[in-house]
Each structure stands twice: as structure tokens, then as C-alpha cells.
Coordinates of C-alpha atoms and ligand atoms in Angstrom, one line a residue:
M28 CA 118.3 158.5 96.3
W29 CA 114.6 157.8 95.5
L30 CA 115.7 154.8 93.5
Y31 CA 117.4 153.5 96.6
G32 CA 114.2 154.1 98.6
I33 CA 112.2 152.1 96.2
F34 CA 114.7 149.3 96.4
I35 CA 114.5 149.2 100.1
V36 CA 110.7 149.1 100.0
I37 CA 110.8 146.2 97.4
A38 CA 113.4 144.5 99.6
M39 CA 111.2 144.8 102.6
V40 CA 108.2 143.4 100.7
E41 CA 110.4 140.6 99.4
R42 CA 111.7 139.9 102.9
C43 CA 108.2 139.7 104.2
L44 CA 107.1 137.5 101.5
S45 CA 109.9 135.1 102.0
K46 CA 109.1 134.4 105.7
L47 CA 107.6 131.0 106.1
D48 CA 107.8 128.2 108.7
L49 CA 107.0 124.7 107.7
Y50 CA 107.8 121.7 109.9
V51 CA 106.6 118.4 111.3
D52 CA 106.0 118.6 115.0
S53 CA 107.9 116.3 117.4
D54 CA 105.0 114.0 118.2
D55 CA 104.5 113.3 114.5
V56 CA 108.3 112.9 113.9
K57 CA 108.2 110.4 116.8
Q58 CA 105.6 108.3 115.0
L59 CA 107.8 108.2 111.9
L60 CA 111.3 108.2 113.1
G61 CA 111.0 107.3 116.8
V62 CA 112.7 110.4 118.1
S63 CA 111.0 113.5 119.6
S64 CA 112.3 116.4 117.7
Q65 CA 110.8 118.8 115.2
L66 CA 111.7 118.3 111.6
W67 CA 112.0 121.7 109.9
Y68 CA 111.5 122.0 106.1
V69 CA 111.5 125.8 106.1
H70 CA 112.6 127.8 109.1
N71 CA 112.2 131.5 109.1
G72 CA 112.2 131.5 105.3
T73 CA 115.3 129.4 105.0
V74 CA 114.9 126.1 103.2
N75 CA 116.4 123.0 104.9
K76 CA 117.7 121.2 101.8
Y77 CA 118.9 118.3 103.9
A78 CA 115.5 117.6 105.3
L79 CA 113.9 117.9 101.8
G80 CA 116.4 115.6 100.3
Y81 CA 115.5 112.5 102.4
V82 CA 112.7 110.1 102.1
V83 CA 111.0 109.4 105.3
V84 CA 109.4 106.0 105.6
V85 CA 105.8 106.0 106.8
P86 CA 105.2 102.7 108.7
P87 CA 102.0 100.7 108.0
Q88 CA 100.2 101.8 111.1
V89 CA 100.6 105.5 110.3
D90 CA 98.2 106.9 107.8
T91 CA 98.1 110.6 108.5
L92 CA 100.9 113.0 107.9
T93 CA 100.6 116.2 109.7
F94 CA 102.5 119.4 108.8
R95 CA 102.6 122.7 110.6
W96 CA 103.1 126.0 108.9
Q97 CA 102.8 129.7 109.3
A98 CA 103.4 132.8 107.3
L99 CA 105.5 135.1 109.5
E100 CA 105.4 138.7 110.3
G101 CA 101.8 139.1 109.5
W102 CA 102.2 138.7 105.8
T103 CA 100.3 135.9 104.2
M104 CA 101.4 134.2 101.0
P105 CA 99.6 132.2 98.3
Y106 CA 100.4 128.5 97.9
N107 CA 99.8 125.6 95.6
L108 CA 99.8 122.1 97.2
S109 CA 99.6 118.7 95.5
V110 CA 100.4 115.1 96.4
Q111 CA 101.7 112.6 93.8
I112 CA 101.8 108.9 94.4
A113 CA 103.6 106.2 92.5
N114 CA 101.2 103.3 92.9
R115 CA 97.4 103.7 92.7
E116 CA 96.8 100.0 93.2
A117 CA 98.4 99.9 96.6
L118 CA 97.5 103.4 97.8
S119 CA 94.2 105.3 97.5
V120 CA 94.3 108.9 96.2
P121 CA 95.7 110.9 99.1
V122 CA 93.4 113.3 100.8
L123 CA 94.4 116.7 102.0
N124 CA 92.4 118.5 104.7
I125 CA 93.1 121.9 103.2
S126 CA 92.5 123.2 99.7
E127 CA 95.1 122.7 97.0
Q128 CA 95.4 126.5 96.6
G129 CA 95.0 129.2 99.1
L130 CA 96.9 131.4 101.5
V131 CA 99.3 130.3 104.1
P132 CA 97.7 131.3 107.4
T133 CA 99.5 133.9 109.6
Q134 CA 98.8 131.9 112.7
L135 CA 100.5 128.6 113.3
S136 CA 98.2 125.9 111.7
A137 CA 98.3 122.3 110.9
W138 CA 97.3 120.4 107.7
T139 CA 97.2 116.8 107.0
V140 CA 97.7 114.3 104.2
R141 CA 95.9 111.0 104.6
L142 CA 97.6 108.0 103.0
I143 CA 95.2 105.1 102.9
C144 CA 96.4 101.7 101.6
T145 CA 94.0 99.7 99.6
G146 CA 95.1 96.4 101.2
K147 CA 95.6 94.9 97.8
L148 CA 99.4 94.8 97.7
T149 CA 102.3 94.7 100.0
T150 CA 104.7 97.3 98.8
Q151 CA 106.2 100.6 99.4
V152 CA 104.7 103.6 97.6
D153 CA 106.7 106.7 96.8
V154 CA 104.7 109.8 97.8
S155 CA 105.8 113.3 97.0
I156 CA 104.1 116.3 98.5
T157 CA 104.7 119.4 96.4
L158 CA 104.3 122.9 97.8
E159 CA 104.8 126.0 95.7
V160 CA 105.2 129.3 97.4
P161 CA 106.7 132.6 96.4
M162 CA 109.8 132.8 98.4
T163 CA 112.4 134.4 96.3
T164 CA 112.2 137.5 94.1
S165 CA 108.6 138.1 93.4
L166 CA 105.1 136.9 93.8
S167 CA 105.1 135.4 90.3
E168 CA 108.3 133.4 90.9
L169 CA 107.5 130.3 92.9
T170 CA 109.7 128.1 94.9
T171 CA 108.9 124.4 94.7
L172 CA 109.4 122.4 97.9
T173 CA 109.1 118.7 97.5
I174 CA 108.7 116.6 100.6
L175 CA 109.3 112.9 100.1
R176 CA 107.7 109.9 101.8
K177 CA 107.7 106.2 101.3
K178 CA 104.5 104.7 102.5
I179 CA 104.5 101.0 103.5
C180 CA 101.3 99.2 102.5
L181 CA 100.4 95.7 103.5
R182 CA 98.2 93.3 101.7
V183 CA 95.4 92.4 103.9
C184 CA 94.2 88.8 103.9
R185 CA 90.4 88.8 103.4
C186 CA 90.1 85.5 105.1
F187 CA 90.4 87.1 108.5
A188 CA 87.4 88.3 110.3
D189 CA 87.4 89.6 113.8
S190 CA 89.8 91.1 116.3
E191 CA 90.0 91.0 120.0
I192 CA 91.1 93.7 122.3
G193 CA 92.1 92.8 125.8
A194 CA 90.3 94.7 128.5
N195 CA 93.6 95.8 129.9
G196 CA 94.4 97.5 126.7
I197 CA 96.7 94.9 125.4
S198 CA 96.0 94.6 121.8
V199 CA 95.4 91.0 120.9
E200 CA 94.2 91.6 117.4
V201 CA 94.1 88.9 114.8
V202 CA 97.1 89.0 112.6
E203 CA 95.4 90.5 109.7
A204 CA 98.1 91.1 107.2
R205 CA 100.4 88.8 105.4
H206 CA 103.5 90.9 105.4
S207 CA 105.8 90.4 102.5
T208 CA 109.6 90.7 102.6
T209 CA 109.4 94.3 101.9
V210 CA 108.2 95.0 105.3
V211 CA 110.8 93.2 107.3
Y212 CA 111.6 96.2 109.3
I213 CA 115.2 95.4 109.5
T214 CA 117.3 97.2 107.0
L215 CA 119.3 100.2 107.6
G216 CA 118.6 102.6 104.7
C217 CA 116.0 104.4 106.7
L218 CA 118.3 104.6 109.6
A219 CA 120.7 106.4 107.3
V220 CA 117.9 108.7 106.3
F221 CA 117.0 109.2 109.9
L222 CA 120.6 110.1 110.8
V223 CA 121.0 112.5 108.0
V224 CA 117.7 114.1 109.0
V225 CA 119.0 114.4 112.5
A226 CA 122.2 116.0 111.1
A227 CA 120.0 118.4 109.1
L228 CA 118.1 119.2 112.2
A229 CA 121.3 119.8 114.1
T230 CA 122.4 122.4 111.5
F231 CA 119.2 124.2 112.2
N232 CA 119.7 124.0 115.9
H233 CA 116.3 122.5 116.4
I234 CA 117.1 119.2 117.9
R235 CA 115.5 118.8 121.2
N236 CA 116.6 115.5 122.3
N237 CA 114.3 114.0 124.8
K238 CA 116.0 111.6 127.1
A239 CA 115.6 108.2 125.7
R240 CA 113.1 106.2 127.7
P241 CA 112.9 102.5 127.2
N242 CA 109.2 102.6 126.6
T243 CA 107.7 100.0 124.5
R244 CA 105.8 102.2 122.1
R245 CA 108.9 104.1 121.3
R246 CA 110.8 100.8 120.8
A247 CA 108.1 99.6 118.4
L248 CA 108.4 102.8 116.5
E249 CA 112.1 102.7 116.4
N250 CA 111.9 99.3 114.8
N251 CA 109.4 100.5 112.3
R252 CA 111.6 103.3 111.4
S253 CA 114.2 101.0 110.2
S254 CA 111.8 99.5 107.7
V255 CA 112.4 98.7 104.2
S256 CA 115.3 99.4 102.0
G257 CA 117.9 97.8 100.0
R258 CA 120.7 100.2 100.9
T259 CA 122.0 98.2 103.8
Q260 CA 125.4 97.4 102.3
N261 CA 126.5 101.0 101.6
L262 CA 126.2 102.3 105.1
P263 CA 129.4 103.4 106.8
N264 CA 130.2 101.7 110.1
N265 CA 129.6 104.7 112.2
Q266 CA 126.0 104.9 111.0
R267 CA 125.4 101.3 111.8
G268 CA 126.4 102.1 115.3
G269 CA 123.0 103.7 115.8
A270 CA 121.4 100.4 115.1
V271 CA 123.6 98.7 117.7
A272 CA 122.5 101.1 120.3
S273 CA 118.8 100.6 119.7
G274 CA 119.2 96.9 119.5
G275 CA 121.1 96.8 122.7
K276 CA 118.5 98.9 124.5
N277 CA 115.7 96.6 123.3
S278 CA 117.3 93.5 124.6
Q279 CA 118.1 95.1 127.9
S280 CA 114.6 96.2 128.7
S281 CA 113.0 93.0 127.4
L282 CA 115.5 91.1 129.5
S283 CA 114.5 92.8 132.7
E284 CA 110.8 92.3 131.7
L285 CA 111.2 88.6 131.2
R286 CA 113.3 88.1 134.3
R287 CA 110.6 89.8 136.3
S288 CA 108.4 86.7 135.7
P289 CA 108.8 84.0 138.4
Q290 CA 111.8 81.9 137.9
P291 CA 111.3 78.2 137.4
T292 CA 111.8 76.3 140.5
N293 CA 112.6 72.8 139.3
T294 CA 114.7 73.3 136.3
T295 CA 116.6 70.3 135.3
T296 CA 120.3 70.8 134.7
A297 CA 120.0 69.7 131.2
T298 CA 117.6 72.5 130.2
T299 CA 119.4 75.4 131.8
T300 CA 121.9 76.8 129.4
T301 CA 124.5 77.6 132.1
T302 CA 124.9 76.6 135.7
T303 CA 127.8 78.2 137.3
G304 CA 129.8 75.7 139.2
S305 CA 128.3 72.5 137.8
P306 CA 130.0 71.0 134.7
E307 CA 128.4 71.8 131.3
P308 CA 126.3 68.9 130.0
Q309 CA 127.4 67.5 126.7
Y310 CA 124.8 67.8 124.1
T311 CA 124.7 65.7 121.0
D312 CA 123.3 66.1 117.5
P313 CA 120.5 63.5 117.0
R314 CA 121.5 63.3 113.3
Q315 CA 124.7 61.6 114.3
G316 CA 124.9 58.0 115.3
D317 CA 124.7 54.7 113.6
V318 CA 121.9 54.8 111.1
S319 CA 121.6 51.1 110.7
A320 CA 121.4 50.6 114.5
K321 CA 118.6 53.2 114.7
L322 CA 116.8 51.5 111.8
T323 CA 116.5 48.3 113.8
G324 CA 112.9 48.1 114.8
L325 CA 111.8 50.6 112.2
R326 CA 112.1 48.5 109.1
V327 CA 108.8 47.6 107.7
P328 CA 108.0 45.5 104.5
H329 CA 107.3 47.7 101.5
E330 CA 103.9 46.1 100.9
T331 CA 102.6 47.7 104.2
L332 CA 102.8 51.1 102.5
Q333 CA 100.7 52.4 99.8
L334 CA 101.6 55.9 98.5
L335 CA 98.6 58.0 97.6
E336 CA 99.2 61.6 96.4
I337 CA 102.2 63.8 96.5
E338 CA 101.7 66.6 99.0
Q339 CA 104.9 68.5 98.5
E340 CA 107.8 68.1 96.2
G341 CA 111.2 69.6 95.7
T342 CA 113.9 68.9 93.1
F343 CA 114.4 65.4 94.5
G344 CA 112.4 65.2 97.7
R345 CA 108.8 64.1 97.9
V346 CA 106.2 64.2 100.7
Y347 CA 103.3 61.8 100.2
H348 CA 100.0 61.2 101.8
A349 CA 100.0 57.4 102.2
L350 CA 98.3 54.4 103.7
Y351 CA 100.2 52.2 106.1
Q352 CA 99.0 48.9 107.4
P353 CA 101.3 47.0 109.7
P354 CA 100.8 43.2 109.5
D355 CA 99.3 43.1 113.0
K356 CA 96.7 45.8 112.3
P357 CA 93.3 45.2 110.8
H358 CA 93.0 48.6 109.1
P359 CA 95.4 50.9 107.3
T360 CA 96.1 54.3 108.8
S361 CA 96.7 57.6 107.1
V362 CA 100.4 58.6 107.2
T363 CA 102.9 61.0 105.8
V364 CA 105.9 59.6 103.9
K365 CA 109.1 61.4 103.2
T366 CA 111.1 60.0 100.3
V367 CA 113.2 60.9 97.3
T368 CA 112.9 60.3 93.6
E369 CA 114.4 57.3 91.8
S370 CA 116.9 59.6 90.2
S371 CA 118.2 60.8 93.6
S372 CA 121.9 60.4 94.5
E373 CA 123.4 58.1 97.1
V374 CA 124.2 61.2 99.3
Q375 CA 120.6 62.5 99.0
R376 CA 119.3 59.1 100.1
S377 CA 121.6 58.7 103.1
V378 CA 120.9 62.3 104.2
L379 CA 117.2 61.5 104.0
L380 CA 117.7 58.5 106.2
S381 CA 119.9 60.0 108.8
E382 CA 117.8 63.1 109.1
G383 CA 114.5 61.4 108.8
I384 CA 115.1 59.1 111.7
M385 CA 116.9 61.6 113.8
L386 CA 114.1 61.6 116.3
A387 CA 113.6 57.8 116.3
G388 CA 113.1 56.3 119.8
L389 CA 112.0 59.6 121.3
A390 CA 108.4 59.9 122.5
H391 CA 106.8 63.2 123.3
D392 CA 103.4 64.7 122.3
Q393 CA 105.1 67.7 120.7
L394 CA 107.6 65.7 118.7
L395 CA 106.8 64.0 115.4
T396 CA 108.8 60.8 115.4
V397 CA 109.2 58.3 112.7
I398 CA 107.0 55.1 113.0
G399 CA 108.6 53.0 110.3
A400 CA 110.9 53.0 107.3
V401 CA 110.8 51.1 104.1
V402 CA 114.4 50.4 103.0
T403 CA 113.7 47.5 100.6
P404 CA 114.5 46.7 97.9
P405 CA 117.9 48.2 98.5
E406 CA 118.0 49.9 95.1
S407 CA 114.9 51.9 95.7
P408 CA 114.9 55.1 97.6
P409 CA 114.1 54.9 101.4
R410 CA 110.6 55.8 102.5
I411 CA 110.2 57.2 106.0
I412 CA 106.8 56.9 107.6
F413 CA 105.4 59.5 110.1
P414 CA 102.0 59.9 111.8
R415 CA 99.9 62.3 109.9
S416 CA 99.0 65.7 111.1
S417 CA 95.8 66.9 109.5
Q418 CA 97.0 70.4 108.5
G419 CA 100.5 69.3 107.5
N420 CA 103.5 71.6 107.5
L421 CA 103.2 74.6 109.8
K422 CA 105.0 77.0 107.5
R423 CA 102.6 76.1 104.7
F424 CA 99.7 76.3 107.1
L425 CA 100.7 79.8 108.1
Q426 CA 101.3 80.9 104.6
G427 CA 97.8 79.7 103.7
C428 CA 96.7 82.7 105.6
H429 CA 95.1 81.0 108.6
T430 CA 93.7 83.1 111.4
L431 CA 95.8 83.0 114.6
V432 CA 94.8 85.1 117.5
T433 CA 97.4 85.9 120.1
K434 CA 96.3 83.0 122.4
E435 CA 97.0 80.6 119.5
V436 CA 100.3 82.1 118.7
V437 CA 101.3 81.7 122.3
S438 CA 100.0 78.1 122.2
V439 CA 102.1 77.3 119.1
G440 CA 105.2 78.8 120.7
L441 CA 104.6 76.9 124.0
Q442 CA 104.2 73.6 122.2
V443 CA 107.5 74.0 120.4
L444 CA 109.1 74.9 123.6
Q445 CA 107.8 71.8 125.3
A446 CA 109.4 69.7 122.5
L447 CA 112.6 71.6 123.0
S448 CA 112.5 71.1 126.7
Y449 CA 112.1 67.4 126.2
L450 CA 114.9 67.2 123.6
H451 CA 117.3 69.2 125.8
S452 CA 116.5 67.1 128.8
R453 CA 117.7 64.1 126.7
L454 CA 120.8 66.1 125.9
L455 CA 119.9 66.5 122.3
L456 CA 119.9 69.7 120.2
H457 CA 117.6 70.2 117.4
K458 CA 119.7 72.8 115.4
D459 CA 117.0 73.6 112.9
V460 CA 114.0 74.9 114.8
A461 CA 111.7 76.7 112.3
T462 CA 108.1 76.5 111.2
R463 CA 109.1 74.5 108.2
N464 CA 110.1 71.7 110.6
C465 CA 106.8 71.6 112.4
V466 CA 103.5 70.1 111.6
V467 CA 100.1 71.1 112.8
D468 CA 96.6 69.6 113.0
D469 CA 93.0 71.0 113.0
N470 CA 93.2 71.6 116.8
L471 CA 96.4 73.6 116.4
A472 CA 98.4 70.8 118.0
V473 CA 101.9 71.4 116.9
K474 CA 104.8 68.9 116.7
L475 CA 108.4 69.6 116.0
T476 CA 109.8 67.3 113.3
D477 CA 113.1 66.2 112.0
C478 CA 114.5 68.4 109.2
A479 CA 114.7 65.8 106.5
L480 CA 114.1 67.2 103.0
A481 CA 113.7 70.8 104.4
R482 CA 116.6 72.0 102.3
D483 CA 115.0 70.7 99.2
L484 CA 111.5 71.7 99.9
Y485 CA 112.3 75.2 101.3
P486 CA 115.4 76.2 99.3
A487 CA 114.9 79.8 100.1
D488 CA 115.4 79.1 103.8
Y489 CA 118.9 77.6 103.4
H490 CA 122.1 79.2 102.1
C491 CA 125.7 78.2 101.5
L492 CA 128.1 80.8 102.7
G493 CA 130.9 79.6 100.5
D494 CA 131.7 76.6 102.6
N495 CA 129.5 74.1 100.8
E496 CA 127.3 73.7 103.8
N497 CA 123.7 74.5 103.3
R498 CA 122.5 76.1 106.5
P499 CA 119.4 77.8 107.7
I500 CA 121.3 81.1 108.0
K501 CA 118.5 83.3 109.0
W502 CA 117.4 81.1 111.9
L503 CA 120.8 80.5 113.3
A504 CA 122.1 82.1 116.5
L505 CA 125.0 84.5 116.0
E506 CA 127.6 82.0 117.5
S507 CA 126.2 79.1 115.4
L508 CA 126.5 81.3 112.3
T509 CA 130.0 82.5 112.9
H510 CA 131.6 79.7 114.9
K511 CA 129.3 76.7 114.3
V512 CA 128.7 76.5 118.1
F513 CA 125.4 74.9 119.0
T514 CA 123.9 74.8 122.5
P515 CA 120.4 74.8 123.9
A516 CA 120.7 78.6 123.7
A517 CA 121.1 78.4 120.0
D518 CA 117.9 76.5 119.7
V519 CA 116.3 79.2 121.8
W520 CA 117.4 81.8 119.3
S521 CA 115.9 79.8 116.5
W522 CA 112.7 79.4 118.5
G523 CA 112.5 83.2 118.7
V524 CA 112.7 83.4 114.9
L525 CA 110.0 80.7 114.7
L526 CA 107.7 82.8 116.9
W527 CA 108.3 85.7 114.6
E528 CA 107.4 83.5 111.7
V529 CA 104.2 82.4 113.4
M530 CA 103.3 86.1 114.2
T531 CA 103.9 87.1 110.6
L532 CA 102.1 84.1 109.1
G533 CA 105.2 82.5 107.6
Q534 CA 107.1 85.5 106.3
Q535 CA 110.7 85.2 105.4
P536 CA 112.9 86.6 108.2
Y537 CA 115.3 89.4 107.2
G538 CA 113.7 89.2 103.7
E539 CA 115.8 91.9 102.2
I540 CA 119.2 91.1 103.8
D541 CA 121.7 89.2 101.8
P542 CA 122.5 85.9 103.6
F543 CA 126.2 86.8 103.4
E544 CA 125.5 90.0 105.3
I545 CA 123.5 88.5 108.1
S546 CA 126.3 87.9 110.6
A547 CA 127.7 91.4 110.1
V548 CA 124.2 92.9 110.5
L549 CA 123.5 90.8 113.6
R550 CA 126.8 91.8 115.1
Q551 CA 125.8 95.4 114.7
G552 CA 122.8 94.7 116.9
V553 CA 120.2 94.7 114.3
R554 CA 117.3 92.3 114.9
L555 CA 114.0 91.4 113.4
A556 CA 111.4 94.1 114.2
Q557 CA 108.1 93.8 116.0
P558 CA 105.5 92.4 113.6
I559 CA 102.3 94.3 113.2
N560 CA 99.8 93.3 115.9
C561 CA 102.5 91.5 117.8
P562 CA 101.8 92.2 121.5
D563 CA 104.8 93.7 123.2
E564 CA 104.9 90.8 125.6
L565 CA 105.6 88.4 122.8
F566 CA 108.0 90.6 121.0
Q567 CA 110.0 91.0 124.2
A568 CA 110.2 87.2 124.5
M569 CA 111.5 87.1 120.9
T570 CA 114.1 89.8 121.3
F571 CA 115.3 88.3 124.5
C572 CA 116.1 85.1 122.5
W573 CA 118.2 87.1 120.2
T574 CA 120.6 88.4 122.8
A575 CA 124.1 88.2 121.4
A576 CA 125.6 86.4 124.4
P577 CA 124.2 82.9 124.6
R578 CA 124.3 82.9 128.4
E579 CA 122.1 85.9 128.6
R580 CA 119.3 84.3 126.6
P581 CA 116.3 82.8 128.5
S582 CA 116.3 79.1 129.0
V583 CA 113.6 77.0 127.4
D584 CA 112.0 76.6 130.9
E585 CA 112.0 80.3 131.6
L586 CA 110.3 80.9 128.3
I587 CA 107.7 78.3 129.1
M588 CA 107.1 80.0 132.4
Y589 CA 106.8 83.4 130.8
L590 CA 104.5 82.3 128.0
T591 CA 102.3 80.3 130.4
N592 CA 101.9 83.4 132.6
F593 CA 101.1 85.5 129.5
Q594 CA 98.6 82.9 128.4
Q595 CA 96.8 83.0 131.7
H596 CA 96.8 86.7 131.6
L597 CA 95.1 86.6 128.2
D598 CA 92.6 84.0 129.4
R599 CA 91.4 86.5 132.0
Y600 CA 90.3 89.0 129.4
V601 CA 89.5 87.1 126.3
Ligands
NAG12 C1 93.5 119.6 109.3 O1 94.0 118.7 110.3 C2 94.7 119.3 111.4 C3 95.2 118.1 112.2 O2 94.1 117.3 112.6 C4 93.8 120.2 112.1 O3 94.6 120.8 113.2 C5 93.4 121.3 111.2 O4 92.5 122.2 111.8 C6 92.7 120.7 110.0 N1 92.5 121.7 109.0 C7 91.3 121.9 108.5 C8 91.2 123.0 107.5 O5 90.3 121.2 108.7

């Protein structure tokens, strides 16, 4: 009998010792996962193994993790706390705001771990937070709880100086980080984590689902949540469904946002993608057509051209800085020449010609059109002459880490739209709108170019999907990708990707997604996520361009209207 009494006393002590609550509060979960619900690690002394088993991604803009805990029923308990990180170069030593050893307070309290990136590397750093507490049989036997995080760190370009904040609270900060492919917030692994965590939460009956509001901050966070991972392929379809929902919601709200801007009044029929009632205009591909007819008037004698240095080279393609002096001009001018090597094939030469002169005969300030072509002697490779833009290729310019404030990003976007508006009004489709096919000068004047040599100079941007056709997969609209359908709306989609490139300083879109997976992933509703420091207004314009149904995308003229309004709005404050 007395033995039984002692047993009960011990049992009571044990029970009391085992009572702990440890969780992340809903506001903090929202920052990480985009939903408002508490994430319980230990509830009333019971360990949530599901929650502990999953790695929560900490997006770049979140640097403080907050946990809440409490020893229950008035019994305190000792703890040991430590934080381990995998990469000291990318992440500074984490800072706890409580001591590493102590007693778990009996009132509900918060503690934090600060994760500060060094800015030296763009990478993800594994972080494990280890808490040891006596929860089982005795004070001396400790239970180890390991909470896992993956912190996304961005390399910060030191060439950037200031930032501007609009007086209305719109952040128009300088794009200060060159994000690498690891932070293309597009993959689904984290979504899987998120779903499993939600499932774990459900088992604990602690989900308090707030009604989803289409608010922009939440949207940004949701996108960040689906950061980094390489586990896209293994997700079952029902889990991908979650991404569809969020993608769909995004485009809906941005759509209404964009349509709220005044509609263009004098849209030409050529530039509107659809006009109910009137017949669809027939667009053509400027690459087609009789090359020799187009060459008439472009041929210049080879002595007029003097190649200086190679500016860019691929396996067979070459871009030269050159001097060009037409017979009737007293002085040579600086030009850019696209050509191929002596060892290039016939096919490579003829593709260079047809693509290099695809914009011949067109004249617009935002288009770079060929001014001449050297096609003699016939056995040498053709040389195609273009006016020179002082800063050269836009993609390389961006990757060189140039400062672009929001106003400048908008200006670049608008200039490309003007080129597209002009092309579409001539019933031409570009079909390869991307920063690699633009040039830029010192005054940030941008011109859309042909796509000659782009496959060779930017091999990472083009892929064959088993059909021998090397296409810019990650810039293509869904219908172009799956059915090879091209319309002005497909150029609009690519323009959205271009704007994303400008915002991320020339990052690779969907960096971690296998090109073969792209169409499946897009069909599920997944899209590129909001780049850091990308104002919501710009991101909405992008996501609107990536609406699955071509007819629901904005027209080029609507986008011009929208960005012009936004630019005026910025001018008022900056
Ligand atoms: C640690 O930070 C949390 C959250 O800011 C705060 O509530 C708490 O009081 C801090 N703890 C200490 C010991 O400073």
C-alpha cells in the first residue's frame, strides 16, 4: 500500500514535470508559411512529431524566429537550448535572446533566435534549434526536441548604395540583391512541408483557419513560402492542388487591380488580343519571308566594315564591336556586328541571316533594326550590322549588378512594351521577348532586338523538349509551350518574365525547375514569385501577364497605360 502511494507521488511529479507548451504563434507562422495558425511543437506535454519532422523555410526578409513556451501547472523545468547552423559563411552566428540554460517560465513567454545573413552568399542554410527538457521519466533523462529551419540568404551586391521609400509607404527600394537560382520562390517542396505541417496541426486540433483574404502582403508571403527546393517532382497531384489555388487567387486579384486602371481609349485592333465580333487579325512571324528580298538594300561592301574586338562569343556565334563607314559618309561610326565563325555550318549561317534581319525595314525608337549586312564573298560568314548601344546587351547589363530603382524598372518595362505595341500594330509577333534580346545604353534607353545568336550566346535560356526545337521554354506562354500557339498575348506573357528578369537583375526564371517539368508546373498554377523589393504594383502586372487563358491577359496597350499611371504615381513621391 505505501509502495503504491509513493508510486502515485512519483507519477504526479513526473506528470507535472512533463507538462510543457512550445509553439510558434500565428503571426509568426504567417510570416513563414503564409497562413494564420499556431504551429505547436509540444502541446500540453505531448510532442508533435509531425511538426518537428519538417523543415520550415525562412524567407530572406524574415530574420527573427519567435517561439512561445510555458511550463504548465506551476511547475518550472530546466532546459538547455542551442542553435546549430550549417554554413558560417552565409549566416552569422545565431543570437538567442534568452540564455542557453535556464528554467522554462511558468507564464507564457516568448524567445527569439536571430538569423542574420552575411550577404556574402546566396544559398540556403540548414538551421537546427535543439531544446533539451526533462519530459519523460526523471529530471536526469532529457528529451531532445530539434526544430528545423532552412534560412534563405541572398548575396548582396556592394555596388548598390541608396534606397528610396515612397511617401505613401510604397517601397521603391533599390534592388539590392542579386538573387541566385536558389531563391526562385517557385518550387513545391516547401509547399509539401507546409501541407504536412497543416496536417500535423489538424491532428492537434489547433488549426484556426482565418478566412483567406486576398491581401497583397499575404500573397507575397505565400509566394515566399514556396521558396527553394528540389523536391518538386515527387509531389503527389493532390498536393500540387494547393499551388493551383494560390496561383489562381493571385491572378484574380491582380487582374481586378489592373483592370481598375483606366482603359485605353484608342486601342488599335491590331494590338488588342481579342475583339469580340471583329475578325482576328492574322499575325506573322518576322523570321519568315524571303531573305534575299529582305537583303536588298541592306547589302554593303565588306570593306566598309572593320571588326574591332569580340564582345561576346558562343560556340560559333560572335558579337563584335566594329567600325562602319558607308561610302557616302566621311567618318566611320561605331557599330555592333553579329556573325558566326568560319567553321560554322550552312544552317547556322542561314539562321543568323533570317533572324538577324528579322526586323529589317521596321523603324521605331525602341527597336534595334539592322542597318546593313556584309554577305560577300559568298564563302565567308554573313556579318550583320546594327547601331551600337553603349551598354550592350540588357541581360549582361543587369547581371553586371547595375542599380535600378523602381522608376527605372518601370521605364525599361515600358520601353519594351512600346516596341511590342509597334510590332503588333504591324501584325508581327516577336516570339522571343527576353532581356537577352534587348540592348541598353547609358541613359537606360532600351531597344528590343532580333534573336539572332541568342541560342548560342545564352544556351541556358533555351531547351529542346525532345522535338529538336531549341526554344526559350521558361519565357514561353503556356499555350506556346504546349501547342506552339503564338499571339500578341504570348508576347505579353514573355514580357512579364522579362520584367521579372529586370527586377531580379537578370536571374534565371524558374531556376530549379527542370525544363521538361515547366508546362506541368505552369498548368498547376505555379508562377514566378514576387522578387524581393518588387513593389506589389509591378508584381501584379507580371502575374496578370501569366494568366493561363490568353484572352484574360492584359493587352500591351493596357499594360502601357497601367505602367504609365504607376510611373506618374512614383514621380509624385520620388
Ligand atoms: C525575447 O524576445 C521576445 C520577442 O521580442 C520578447 O517578448 C521577450 O521578452 C524577449 N526575452 C528576453 C529575455 O529579452
